[in-house]
Short mmCIF file of C-alpha atoms in Angstrom, two decimals:
data_model
loop_
_atom_site.label_atom_id
_atom_site.label_comp_id
_atom_site.label_asym_id
_atom_site.label_seq_id
_atom_site.Cartn_x
_atom_site.Cartn_y
_atom_site.Cartn_z
CA MET O 1 255.59 171.65 2.63
CA ASP O 2 253.98 175.02 3.30
CA GLN O 3 250.35 174.98 4.26
CA SER O 4 248.08 177.88 4.86
CA THR O 5 245.35 175.89 6.56
CA HIS O 6 245.19 173.55 9.59
CA GLU O 7 244.13 170.66 7.40
CA ASN O 8 246.07 168.79 4.73
CA PHE O 9 243.72 168.47 1.79
CA SER O 10 246.33 166.82 -0.48
CA ARG O 11 246.08 163.45 1.30
CA ASP O 12 244.41 160.69 -0.55
CA GLU O 13 240.93 159.90 1.00
CA ALA O 14 238.87 156.95 0.07
CA ASN O 15 235.50 158.55 -0.11
CA ALA O 16 233.52 156.19 -2.19
CA PRO O 17 229.89 157.19 -2.99
CA GLY O 18 227.14 155.00 -1.67
CA SER O 19 225.37 152.47 -3.90
CA ASN O 20 223.44 153.88 -6.83
CA ARG O 21 220.26 152.23 -5.77
CA THR O 22 220.38 153.77 -2.31
CA PHE O 23 221.17 157.19 -3.79
CA GLY O 24 218.15 156.88 -6.14
CA LEU O 25 215.85 155.81 -3.32
CA VAL O 26 217.07 158.72 -1.06
CA MET O 27 216.68 161.25 -3.85
CA ALA O 28 213.24 159.91 -4.70
CA ALA O 29 212.17 160.20 -1.09
CA ALA O 30 213.61 163.66 -0.65
CA LEU O 31 211.95 164.96 -3.82
CA ALA O 32 208.63 163.35 -2.87
CA LEU O 33 208.83 164.94 0.52
CA ILE O 34 209.56 168.33 -1.08
CA GLY O 35 206.54 167.89 -3.42
CA ILE O 36 204.30 166.85 -0.48
CA VAL O 37 205.37 169.79 1.66
CA ASN O 38 204.88 172.24 -1.22
CA PHE O 39 201.35 170.79 -1.85
CA HIS O 40 200.54 171.00 1.86
CA ARG O 41 201.76 174.67 2.05
CA SER O 42 200.40 176.12 -1.17
CA GLY O 43 197.53 173.78 -1.97
CA ARG O 44 198.92 173.27 -5.50
CA LEU O 45 200.47 170.19 -6.91
CA TRP O 46 204.09 170.64 -7.91
CA PRO O 47 204.59 168.12 -10.64
CA CYS O 48 208.25 168.70 -11.30
CA GLU O 49 209.38 167.37 -7.87
CA LEU O 50 207.01 164.38 -8.10
CA ALA O 51 208.04 163.58 -11.68
CA LEU O 52 211.73 163.67 -10.68
CA ALA O 53 210.99 161.51 -7.64
CA THR O 54 209.19 159.05 -9.87
CA LEU O 55 212.12 158.96 -12.29
CA PHE O 56 214.65 158.50 -9.42
CA LEU O 57 212.50 155.72 -8.00
CA ALA O 58 212.11 153.98 -11.36
CA ALA O 59 215.81 154.28 -12.10
CA ALA O 60 216.81 152.96 -8.68
CA GLY O 61 214.54 149.97 -9.04
CA LEU O 62 215.09 149.09 -12.67
CA LYS O 63 218.56 150.15 -13.64
CA PRO O 64 220.58 151.79 -10.85
CA ASN O 65 223.74 152.19 -12.94
CA ILE O 66 222.08 155.03 -14.87
CA LEU O 67 222.37 157.06 -11.59
CA HIS O 68 226.15 156.52 -11.19
CA PRO O 69 227.22 159.88 -12.83
CA LEU O 70 224.66 161.73 -10.59
CA ASN O 71 225.82 159.88 -7.55
CA ARG O 72 229.45 160.85 -8.16
CA LEU O 73 228.48 164.49 -8.84
CA TRP O 74 226.51 164.54 -5.58
CA MET O 75 229.35 163.07 -3.67
CA LYS O 76 231.78 165.60 -5.07
CA LEU O 77 229.37 168.41 -4.12
CA GLY O 78 229.19 167.07 -0.64
CA LEU O 79 233.02 167.01 -0.32
CA VAL O 80 233.26 170.66 -1.56
CA LEU O 81 230.65 171.65 0.90
CA HIS O 82 232.54 169.78 3.62
CA ARG O 83 235.71 171.78 2.90
CA ILE O 84 233.79 175.06 3.13
CA VAL O 85 231.30 174.44 5.93
CA ASN O 86 233.39 172.36 8.31
CA PRO O 87 236.03 175.06 9.17
CA ILE O 88 233.27 177.68 9.51
CA VAL O 89 231.34 175.51 11.95
CA MET O 90 234.31 174.54 13.91
CA GLY O 91 235.42 178.19 14.20
CA LEU O 92 231.96 179.25 15.22
CA LEU O 93 231.92 176.56 17.93
CA PHE O 94 235.36 177.50 19.22
CA TYR O 95 234.98 181.24 19.06
CA GLY O 96 231.36 181.06 20.25
CA THR O 97 231.80 178.64 23.22
CA ILE O 98 235.33 177.55 24.14
CA TRP O 99 237.05 180.93 23.85
CA PRO O 100 234.46 182.97 25.74
CA THR O 101 234.31 180.39 28.54
CA GLY O 102 238.15 180.58 28.86
CA LEU O 103 238.11 184.33 28.82
CA VAL O 104 235.39 184.51 31.56
CA MET O 105 237.33 181.99 33.60
CA ARG O 106 240.53 183.89 33.23
CA MET O 107 238.77 187.18 34.13
CA ARG O 108 237.46 185.53 37.37
CA GLY O 109 240.81 184.22 38.23
CA ARG O 110 240.04 180.58 37.78
CA ASP O 111 243.10 178.24 37.22
CA LEU O 112 241.64 174.77 36.70
CA LEU O 113 244.94 173.35 35.54
CA ARG O 114 246.89 175.05 38.38
CA LEU O 115 249.37 176.58 36.04
CA LYS O 116 250.24 179.63 38.18
CA ARG O 117 253.60 179.58 39.61
CA GLU O 118 254.01 179.78 43.36
CA PRO O 119 257.56 180.70 44.19
CA SER O 120 257.11 180.01 47.91
CA ALA O 121 255.85 176.49 47.30
CA ASP O 122 258.14 173.57 48.20
CA THR O 123 256.48 171.29 45.73
CA TYR O 124 253.66 171.28 43.20
CA TRP O 125 252.47 167.84 44.20
CA ILE O 126 248.84 167.76 45.28
CA ALA O 127 248.32 166.09 48.67
CA ARG O 128 245.41 163.56 48.71
CA ALA O 129 243.99 161.17 51.17
CA PRO O 130 245.41 157.74 51.12
CA GLY O 131 243.65 155.34 48.82
CA PRO O 132 242.33 151.85 49.49
CA GLN O 133 244.44 149.16 51.16
CA PRO O 134 246.57 146.94 48.81
CA GLU O 135 244.64 143.86 50.19
CA THR O 136 241.49 145.09 48.62
CA MET O 137 243.07 144.89 45.16
CA LYS O 138 243.13 141.07 44.97
CA ASP O 139 241.33 139.28 42.19
CA GLN O 140 240.06 142.45 40.48
CA PHE O 141 238.91 140.57 37.49
#
């Protein structure tokens, strides 16, 4: 199978949305918070956010199954955003931290893994001091 990306998106993933009641409560809290922040910043009451928050709260408390289509839609939106944002963030982390660190270390001549060949070396074993005596290893647990 030919792939153009590093991830196989054709696999079956069991991403079930959370409960409808939890979804309704979280959306109600988020919309209420948006309404409160808007009121605090502008001094005006934003009735749309507060009305939606009240509707979500009522639906979550009285009949959560009404929120099932919105919950599924929200979950699908999250999965689409995951497919877009995750590779971008991982690329930024790699090319912003890992790659420059390795480049600077290579420019300074650091070889932390000791991968450079030494033709004159008899062995590549690293000599170390002897460890503890075997008698000290009794009854370790």
